[in-house]
């Protein structure tokens, strides 16, 4: 059994799909591990560390891929990247499959079984494989660090002989994993924190972290959560009421962090140009949804924009801004999944195709797109 760890081709991607620590664990499963030269460099894992852990350093992508039974990546392979892959090889990554029919078709035609880690069901046995949570947790933390770096004032209240410094007011929009970590981090830095979310369960979670919950709590709000724990898209009427409440609240904030995402859809627009213009000069907005179109109307992907003195931070790949930590957590998520695909007695690949984790995440197999949610429409 051979496992290949490939370098990332996306320019903004700094993470790597395996760490030296996980290479040792893969070796324990009976696997030979080939790491493409330089794959971990941006995350602070030099080739020498992978070698010391027992991996073979492959000088090129082709060398790493050759005869690999499992291919590990952070992002979906680019067009042509799987050329030379062994037929039936398992390719495991964050696939971002929504609206990517040509890319899925390309992986199917390459003859690989592609698995999307972000489709992992949210059940107890899969918690350790939840890449969305592990990466969003870091994004929420980093968003507050980035906001405090751009904010030209202190975060906590300080009482000094020269006068009192007021605490920064931080408003977190979306109280999922990223939002809750942002709330906790902002509180630790001494800010006064408020938060909003369309899911009723979020209220108790926000308050348990010391934040104050802000939302229009009507009947629609009470039904606004899917069985899987995700936010539902709200009606136009509710969005209007919520926007009016939020608009009045945002005008008083120093820092706004937006984290709202709906699986398979563009990010909802939560912060309008008028809301930005209502904020004080020197305020900061950090938009964690910028790669999906952004929660703020004025966000610019990969840039820090300024409008009326308000900074709008649109960093791409925010977990990758903590590349070493993000890679370590992601690599553990991958290992936990791969472990379920290996027969520990014979130390060979043994995929149980009827396992709920496999069925939920498998996109392509035997030359076809097999996931029911991504069937070709034509």
Tab-separated table of C-alpha atoms in Angstrom:
chain	number	residue	atom	x	y	z
A	1	UNK	CA	0.000	0.000	0.000
A	2	UNK	CA	1.491	3.298	-1.105
A	3	UNK	CA	0.358	6.777	-0.047
A	4	UNK	CA	1.300	9.902	-2.015
A	5	UNK	CA	1.303	13.382	-0.479
A	6	UNK	CA	1.247	15.999	-3.233
A	7	UNK	CA	2.269	19.657	-3.208
A	8	UNK	CA	-0.527	22.189	-3.560
A	9	UNK	CA	-0.826	23.989	-6.905
A	10	UNK	CA	-3.168	26.775	-5.719
A	11	UNK	CA	-1.015	29.870	-5.186
A	12	UNK	CA	-2.617	30.953	-1.894
A	13	UNK	CA	-2.468	27.470	-0.372
A	14	UNK	CA	0.185	27.093	2.326
A	15	UNK	CA	-1.075	23.919	4.011
A	16	UNK	CA	0.042	20.330	3.409
A	17	UNK	CA	-2.054	17.147	3.648
A	18	UNK	CA	0.336	15.198	5.909
A	19	UNK	CA	2.850	16.038	8.614
A	20	UNK	CA	5.920	14.037	9.708
A	21	UNK	CA	3.930	12.908	12.778
A	22	UNK	CA	1.177	11.462	10.550
A	23	UNK	CA	3.740	9.836	8.225
A	24	UNK	CA	4.839	7.727	11.209
A	25	UNK	CA	1.223	6.720	11.792
A	26	UNK	CA	0.739	5.781	8.131
A	27	UNK	CA	3.893	3.676	8.358
A	28	UNK	CA	2.289	1.967	11.342
A	29	UNK	CA	-0.664	1.041	9.117
A	30	UNK	CA	1.804	-0.707	6.813
A	31	UNK	CA	1.963	2.006	4.146
A	32	UNK	CA	4.906	3.339	2.189
A	33	UNK	CA	4.641	7.124	2.026
A	34	UNK	CA	5.951	9.281	-0.829
A	35	UNK	CA	5.978	13.033	-0.246
A	36	UNK	CA	6.469	15.365	-3.205
A	37	UNK	CA	9.585	17.470	-2.671
A	38	UNK	CA	8.778	20.776	-0.989
A	39	UNK	CA	5.150	19.837	-0.205
A	40	UNK	CA	5.421	20.920	3.436
A	41	UNK	CA	7.832	23.840	3.057
A	42	UNK	CA	5.232	26.635	3.346
A	43	UNK	CA	3.787	25.001	6.468
A	44	UNK	CA	7.179	24.743	8.169
A	45	UNK	CA	7.740	21.015	7.517
A	46	UNK	CA	10.995	20.577	5.528
A	47	UNK	CA	11.657	17.474	3.438
A	48	UNK	CA	14.284	16.314	5.955
A	49	UNK	CA	11.606	15.956	8.658
A	50	UNK	CA	9.434	13.817	6.380
A	51	UNK	CA	12.451	11.664	5.546
A	52	UNK	CA	13.314	11.261	9.220
A	53	UNK	CA	9.730	10.073	9.802
A	54	UNK	CA	10.158	7.356	7.167
A	55	UNK	CA	8.796	8.962	3.992
A	56	UNK	CA	10.442	8.845	0.597
A	57	UNK	CA	10.895	12.296	-0.965
A	58	UNK	CA	9.693	12.167	-4.567
A	59	UNK	CA	11.395	14.747	-6.810
A	60	UNK	CA	8.250	15.360	-8.882
A	61	UNK	CA	4.474	14.978	-8.824
A	62	UNK	CA	4.727	12.094	-11.312
A	63	UNK	CA	7.195	10.249	-9.081
A	64	UNK	CA	4.995	10.720	-6.012
A	65	UNK	CA	1.860	9.568	-7.868
A	66	UNK	CA	3.393	6.469	-9.420
A	67	UNK	CA	1.669	3.310	-8.100
A	68	UNK	CA	0.017	5.271	-5.252
A	69	UNK	CA	-3.095	3.598	-3.817
A	70	UNK	CA	-4.058	6.740	-1.862
A	71	UNK	CA	-3.377	10.347	-2.879
A	72	UNK	CA	-3.654	13.025	-0.181
A	73	UNK	CA	-4.124	16.733	-0.905
A	74	UNK	CA	-5.525	19.824	0.768
A	75	UNK	CA	-7.407	21.162	-2.279
A	76	UNK	CA	-9.048	19.447	-5.226
A	77	UNK	CA	-6.477	18.356	-7.848
A	78	UNK	CA	-6.113	20.799	-10.730
A	79	UNK	CA	-6.813	19.825	-14.327
A	80	UNK	CA	-4.216	17.257	-15.429
A	81	UNK	CA	-2.716	16.883	-11.956
A	82	UNK	CA	-3.836	13.256	-11.702
A	83	UNK	CA	-2.245	12.255	-15.019
A	84	UNK	CA	-0.447	8.996	-14.370
A	85	UNK	CA	-2.514	8.108	-11.310
A	86	UNK	CA	-3.148	4.417	-10.756
A	87	UNK	CA	-6.671	3.387	-11.884
A	88	UNK	CA	-8.879	3.065	-8.806
A	89	UNK	CA	-6.560	5.134	-6.581
A	90	UNK	CA	-8.301	6.975	-3.757
A	91	UNK	CA	-7.873	10.755	-3.937
A	92	UNK	CA	-8.808	12.463	-0.659
A	93	UNK	CA	-9.003	16.260	-0.281
A	94	UNK	CA	-11.264	19.246	0.336
A	95	UNK	CA	-12.944	19.031	-3.060
A	96	UNK	CA	-15.218	22.105	-3.112
A	97	UNK	CA	-17.554	20.171	-5.457
A	98	UNK	CA	-20.534	22.539	-5.737
A	99	UNK	CA	-20.841	23.964	-9.242
A	100	UNK	CA	-17.665	22.171	-10.356
A	101	UNK	CA	-19.113	19.642	-12.819
A	102	UNK	CA	-16.148	19.784	-15.269
A	103	UNK	CA	-13.653	19.168	-12.434
A	104	UNK	CA	-15.676	16.214	-11.113
A	105	UNK	CA	-15.986	14.796	-14.621
A	106	UNK	CA	-12.213	15.170	-15.053
A	107	UNK	CA	-11.546	13.181	-11.867
A	108	UNK	CA	-14.026	10.508	-12.966
A	109	UNK	CA	-12.284	10.260	-16.345
A	110	UNK	CA	-8.931	9.918	-14.566
A	111	UNK	CA	-10.330	6.666	-13.124
A	112	UNK	CA	-9.841	7.620	-9.472
A	113	UNK	CA	-12.187	7.357	-6.512
A	114	UNK	CA	-12.388	10.948	-5.272
A	115	UNK	CA	-13.461	11.707	-1.693
A	116	UNK	CA	-14.577	15.135	-0.455
A	117	UNK	CA	-13.637	15.524	3.213
A	118	UNK	CA	-16.001	18.466	3.699
A	119	UNK	CA	-19.002	16.175	3.009
A	120	UNK	CA	-18.184	14.038	6.051
A	121	UNK	CA	-21.436	13.478	7.980
A	122	UNK	CA	-21.690	15.226	11.337
A	123	UNK	CA	-22.009	12.098	13.443
A	124	UNK	CA	-20.115	11.068	16.574
A	125	UNK	CA	-17.682	8.623	14.938
A	126	UNK	CA	-16.751	11.178	12.277
A	127	UNK	CA	-16.015	14.094	14.621
A	128	UNK	CA	-12.277	13.463	14.419
A	129	UNK	CA	-12.542	13.635	10.587
A	130	UNK	CA	-14.438	16.950	10.480
A	131	UNK	CA	-12.186	19.181	8.367
A	132	UNK	CA	-14.741	21.998	8.254
A	133	UNK	CA	-14.641	22.316	12.032
A	134	UNK	CA	-10.885	21.955	12.434
A	135	UNK	CA	-10.157	24.611	9.821
A	136	UNK	CA	-13.036	26.969	10.692
A	137	UNK	CA	-11.929	26.945	14.327
A	138	UNK	CA	-8.547	28.340	13.289
A	139	UNK	CA	-10.139	30.809	10.856
A	140	UNK	CA	-12.276	32.252	13.663
A	141	UNK	CA	-9.227	32.694	15.881
A	142	UNK	CA	-7.144	34.231	13.117
A	143	UNK	CA	-9.943	36.608	12.115
A	144	UNK	CA	-9.769	38.260	15.538
A	145	UNK	CA	-5.957	38.432	15.430
A	146	UNK	CA	-6.114	40.016	11.960
A	147	UNK	CA	-8.828	42.432	13.109
A	148	UNK	CA	-6.831	43.514	16.163
A	149	UNK	CA	-3.755	44.039	13.957
A	150	UNK	CA	-5.705	46.353	11.623
A	151	UNK	CA	-7.603	48.122	14.417
A	152	UNK	CA	-5.589	51.127	15.536
A	153	UNK	CA	-6.646	50.932	19.170
A	154	UNK	CA	-6.416	48.610	22.172
A	155	UNK	CA	-8.939	45.787	22.550
A	156	UNK	CA	-9.427	45.587	26.346
A	157	UNK	CA	-10.598	48.323	28.662
A	158	UNK	CA	-7.573	49.853	30.392
A	159	UNK	CA	-7.741	52.127	33.405
A	160	UNK	CA	-4.563	54.175	33.534
A	161	UNK	CA	-3.303	57.328	35.261
A	162	UNK	CA	-3.593	59.054	31.881
A	163	UNK	CA	-7.231	58.068	31.489
A	164	UNK	CA	-9.497	55.121	30.699
A	165	UNK	CA	-9.290	53.283	27.377
A	166	UNK	CA	-12.724	51.860	26.444
A	167	UNK	CA	-13.009	48.210	25.409
A	168	UNK	CA	-13.422	47.531	21.700
A	169	UNK	CA	-16.886	46.479	20.591
A	170	UNK	CA	-16.783	43.320	18.449
A	171	UNK	CA	-19.797	41.978	16.537
A	172	UNK	CA	-19.590	38.419	15.157
A	173	UNK	CA	-22.044	37.515	12.389
A	174	UNK	CA	-22.582	33.767	12.216
A	175	UNK	CA	-22.039	31.638	15.322
A	176	UNK	CA	-20.889	28.364	13.815
A	177	UNK	CA	-17.478	26.915	14.631
A	178	UNK	CA	-15.567	29.940	13.254
A	179	UNK	CA	-17.898	32.437	14.880
A	180	UNK	CA	-17.792	30.790	18.299
A	181	UNK	CA	-13.992	30.714	18.254
A	182	UNK	CA	-13.982	34.383	17.196
A	183	UNK	CA	-16.257	35.216	20.140
A	184	UNK	CA	-14.029	33.306	22.576
A	185	UNK	CA	-10.840	34.904	21.214
A	186	UNK	CA	-12.260	38.451	21.240
A	187	UNK	CA	-13.457	37.933	24.815
A	188	UNK	CA	-9.994	36.715	25.844
A	189	UNK	CA	-8.547	39.908	24.361
A	190	UNK	CA	-10.944	41.940	26.521
A	191	UNK	CA	-13.492	43.108	23.935
A	192	UNK	CA	-17.217	43.584	24.512
A	193	UNK	CA	-18.678	40.942	22.197
A	194	UNK	CA	-22.083	40.568	20.556
A	195	UNK	CA	-23.084	37.987	17.958
A	196	UNK	CA	-25.918	36.958	15.693
A	197	UNK	CA	-26.992	33.778	13.897
A	198	UNK	CA	-30.187	32.467	12.327
A	199	UNK	CA	-30.008	29.195	14.281
A	200	UNK	CA	-31.851	29.267	17.637
A	201	UNK	CA	-29.318	26.877	19.229
A	202	UNK	CA	-26.616	29.493	18.709
A	203	UNK	CA	-28.082	31.850	21.325
A	204	UNK	CA	-27.139	29.645	24.274
A	205	UNK	CA	-23.696	28.935	22.789
A	206	UNK	CA	-22.966	32.658	22.310
A	207	UNK	CA	-24.069	33.486	25.846
A	208	UNK	CA	-22.029	30.617	27.311
A	209	UNK	CA	-18.901	32.301	25.888
A	210	UNK	CA	-19.772	35.651	27.415
A	211	UNK	CA	-21.256	37.240	24.292
A	212	UNK	CA	-24.626	38.943	23.940
A	213	UNK	CA	-26.998	37.528	21.303
A	214	UNK	CA	-28.593	39.868	18.752
A	215	UNK	CA	-31.439	38.554	16.510
A	216	UNK	CA	-35.100	38.947	15.565
A	217	UNK	CA	-36.470	36.000	17.548
A	218	UNK	CA	-39.785	35.328	15.763
A	219	UNK	CA	-41.444	32.035	14.687
A	220	UNK	CA	-39.335	31.696	11.530
A	221	UNK	CA	-36.196	32.106	13.623
A	222	UNK	CA	-37.270	29.177	15.821
A	223	UNK	CA	-37.417	26.870	12.752
A	224	UNK	CA	-34.223	28.092	11.100
A	225	UNK	CA	-31.953	25.079	11.338
A	226	UNK	CA	-31.546	21.957	9.190
A	227	UNK	CA	-31.455	18.447	10.665
A	228	UNK	CA	-27.684	18.475	10.059
A	229	UNK	CA	-27.229	21.587	12.194
A	230	UNK	CA	-26.644	24.004	9.321
A	231	UNK	CA	-28.336	27.349	8.819
A	232	UNK	CA	-31.336	27.450	6.474
A	233	UNK	CA	-31.818	30.228	3.968
A	234	UNK	CA	-34.299	32.693	5.487
A	235	UNK	CA	-37.285	34.388	3.842
A	236	UNK	CA	-36.941	37.868	2.328
A	237	UNK	CA	-39.253	39.244	5.032
A	238	UNK	CA	-37.104	37.863	7.861
A	239	UNK	CA	-33.913	39.068	6.203
A	240	UNK	CA	-35.365	42.598	6.035
A	241	UNK	CA	-36.240	42.621	9.743
A	242	UNK	CA	-32.882	41.156	10.715
A	243	UNK	CA	-31.030	43.610	8.455
A	244	UNK	CA	-32.755	46.577	10.132
A	245	UNK	CA	-31.758	45.313	13.582
A	246	UNK	CA	-28.195	44.565	12.463
A	247	UNK	CA	-27.823	47.927	10.689
A	248	UNK	CA	-28.582	49.810	13.908
A	249	UNK	CA	-26.188	47.569	15.826
A	250	UNK	CA	-23.280	47.696	13.356
A	251	UNK	CA	-23.180	51.507	13.474
A	252	UNK	CA	-21.960	51.266	17.102
A	253	UNK	CA	-19.295	48.553	16.522
A	254	UNK	CA	-15.518	48.864	16.229
A	255	UNK	CA	-14.920	45.426	14.681
A	256	UNK	CA	-17.290	43.216	12.684
A	257	UNK	CA	-16.370	39.613	11.813
A	258	UNK	CA	-18.594	37.832	9.291
A	259	UNK	CA	-18.585	34.026	9.004
A	260	UNK	CA	-21.949	33.162	7.391
A	261	UNK	CA	-21.928	30.402	4.767
A	262	UNK	CA	-24.672	28.182	3.320
A	263	UNK	CA	-23.382	24.887	1.835
A	264	UNK	CA	-23.488	24.924	-1.959
A	265	UNK	CA	-24.605	28.554	-2.266
A	266	UNK	CA	-22.925	31.941	-2.537
A	267	UNK	CA	-22.307	33.628	0.812
A	268	UNK	CA	-25.307	35.708	1.954
A	269	UNK	CA	-24.774	39.475	1.806
A	270	UNK	CA	-25.102	40.669	5.391
A	271	UNK	CA	-23.184	43.973	5.463
A	272	UNK	CA	-24.280	46.568	2.901
A	273	UNK	CA	-22.405	49.617	1.692
A	274	UNK	CA	-24.760	51.782	3.801
A	275	UNK	CA	-23.884	49.745	6.922
A	276	UNK	CA	-20.165	50.202	6.243
A	277	UNK	CA	-20.718	53.945	5.854
A	278	UNK	CA	-22.509	54.057	9.214
A	279	UNK	CA	-19.398	52.774	11.015
A	280	UNK	CA	-16.780	55.043	12.574
A	281	UNK	CA	-13.536	55.682	10.658
A	282	UNK	CA	-10.892	53.291	11.980
A	283	UNK	CA	-13.386	50.440	12.332
A	284	UNK	CA	-12.550	47.040	10.842
A	285	UNK	CA	-14.599	44.371	9.063
A	286	UNK	CA	-13.095	40.893	8.575
A	287	UNK	CA	-15.000	38.869	5.961
A	288	UNK	CA	-14.331	35.146	6.369
A	289	UNK	CA	-16.758	34.302	3.549
A	290	UNK	CA	-14.843	36.267	0.902
A	291	UNK	CA	-13.938	33.130	-1.100
A	292	UNK	CA	-17.683	32.455	-1.568
A	293	UNK	CA	-18.480	35.985	-2.710
A	294	UNK	CA	-18.308	37.612	0.718
A	295	UNK	CA	-20.784	38.611	3.416
A	296	UNK	CA	-19.855	42.278	2.957
A	297	UNK	CA	-20.877	44.093	-0.199
A	298	UNK	CA	-17.514	45.906	-0.380
A	299	UNK	CA	-15.154	42.979	0.294
A	300	UNK	CA	-12.360	42.373	-2.211
A	301	UNK	CA	-10.919	38.828	-2.292
A	302	UNK	CA	-7.299	38.759	-1.214
A	303	UNK	CA	-7.197	42.471	-0.346
A	304	UNK	CA	-7.709	44.913	2.500
A	305	UNK	CA	-10.088	47.507	1.070
A	306	UNK	CA	-10.826	50.866	2.712
A	307	UNK	CA	-14.157	52.677	2.420
A	308	UNK	CA	-14.891	55.901	4.342
A	309	UNK	CA	-12.047	55.086	6.707
A	310	UNK	CA	-13.360	51.571	7.429
A	311	UNK	CA	-10.977	48.699	6.640
A	312	UNK	CA	-12.560	45.623	5.028
A	313	UNK	CA	-10.228	42.635	5.359
A	314	UNK	CA	-10.686	39.952	2.678
A	315	UNK	CA	-7.800	37.542	3.205
A	316	UNK	CA	-8.019	34.295	1.222
A	317	UNK	CA	-7.397	30.925	2.866
A	318	UNK	CA	-7.491	32.233	6.434
A	319	UNK	CA	-6.707	28.820	8.030
A	320	UNK	CA	-3.603	28.787	5.820
A	321	UNK	CA	-2.444	31.947	7.638
A	322	UNK	CA	-1.710	29.498	10.471
A	323	UNK	CA	-0.239	26.971	8.053
A	324	UNK	CA	1.590	24.713	10.501
A	325	UNK	CA	-1.299	24.375	12.959
A	326	UNK	CA	-3.894	24.070	10.192
A	327	UNK	CA	-1.845	21.364	8.450
A	328	UNK	CA	-1.428	19.408	11.690
A	329	UNK	CA	-5.165	19.363	12.362
A	330	UNK	CA	-6.103	18.640	8.739
A	331	UNK	CA	-3.534	15.822	8.531
A	332	UNK	CA	-5.087	14.228	11.637
A	333	UNK	CA	-8.564	14.510	10.075
A	334	UNK	CA	-7.284	12.713	6.964
A	335	UNK	CA	-5.476	10.009	8.916
A	336	UNK	CA	-8.611	9.245	10.960
A	337	UNK	CA	-10.539	8.676	7.713
A	338	UNK	CA	-7.795	6.687	5.958
A	339	UNK	CA	-7.542	4.423	9.003
A	340	UNK	CA	-11.158	3.291	8.377
A	341	UNK	CA	-10.227	2.306	4.790
A	342	UNK	CA	-7.384	-0.043	5.761
A	343	UNK	CA	-7.552	-3.655	6.961
A	344	UNK	CA	-5.270	-3.645	10.003
A	345	UNK	CA	-4.699	-7.416	9.888
A	346	UNK	CA	-3.490	-7.664	6.290
A	347	UNK	CA	-2.295	-4.019	6.210
A	348	UNK	CA	-3.944	-3.534	2.825
A	349	UNK	CA	-6.524	-1.142	1.437
A	350	UNK	CA	-10.015	-2.464	2.112
A	351	UNK	CA	-12.710	0.119	1.378
A	352	UNK	CA	-16.175	-0.752	2.670
A	353	UNK	CA	-18.181	0.959	-0.061
A	354	UNK	CA	-21.439	0.648	1.901
A	355	UNK	CA	-20.005	2.429	4.974
A	356	UNK	CA	-21.927	5.652	5.668
A	357	UNK	CA	-18.721	7.699	5.755
A	358	UNK	CA	-17.642	6.391	2.351
A	359	UNK	CA	-21.089	6.846	0.791
A	360	UNK	CA	-21.348	10.418	2.105
A	361	UNK	CA	-17.951	11.527	0.801
A	362	UNK	CA	-17.294	9.510	-2.386
A	363	UNK	CA	-17.730	11.716	-5.473
A	364	UNK	CA	-16.345	9.564	-8.293
A	365	UNK	CA	-15.706	5.852	-8.795
A	366	UNK	CA	-15.140	3.513	-11.752
A	367	UNK	CA	-15.100	6.365	-14.269
A	368	UNK	CA	-18.360	7.994	-13.150
A	369	UNK	CA	-19.623	10.688	-10.797
A	370	UNK	CA	-21.442	8.574	-8.197
A	371	UNK	CA	-22.493	11.041	-5.477
A	372	UNK	CA	-26.251	11.635	-5.711
A	373	UNK	CA	-25.910	15.383	-5.035
A	374	UNK	CA	-23.566	15.941	-7.982
A	375	UNK	CA	-25.078	13.915	-10.813
A	376	UNK	CA	-24.665	15.527	-14.251
A	377	UNK	CA	-27.827	17.413	-15.229
A	378	UNK	CA	-27.471	16.946	-18.985
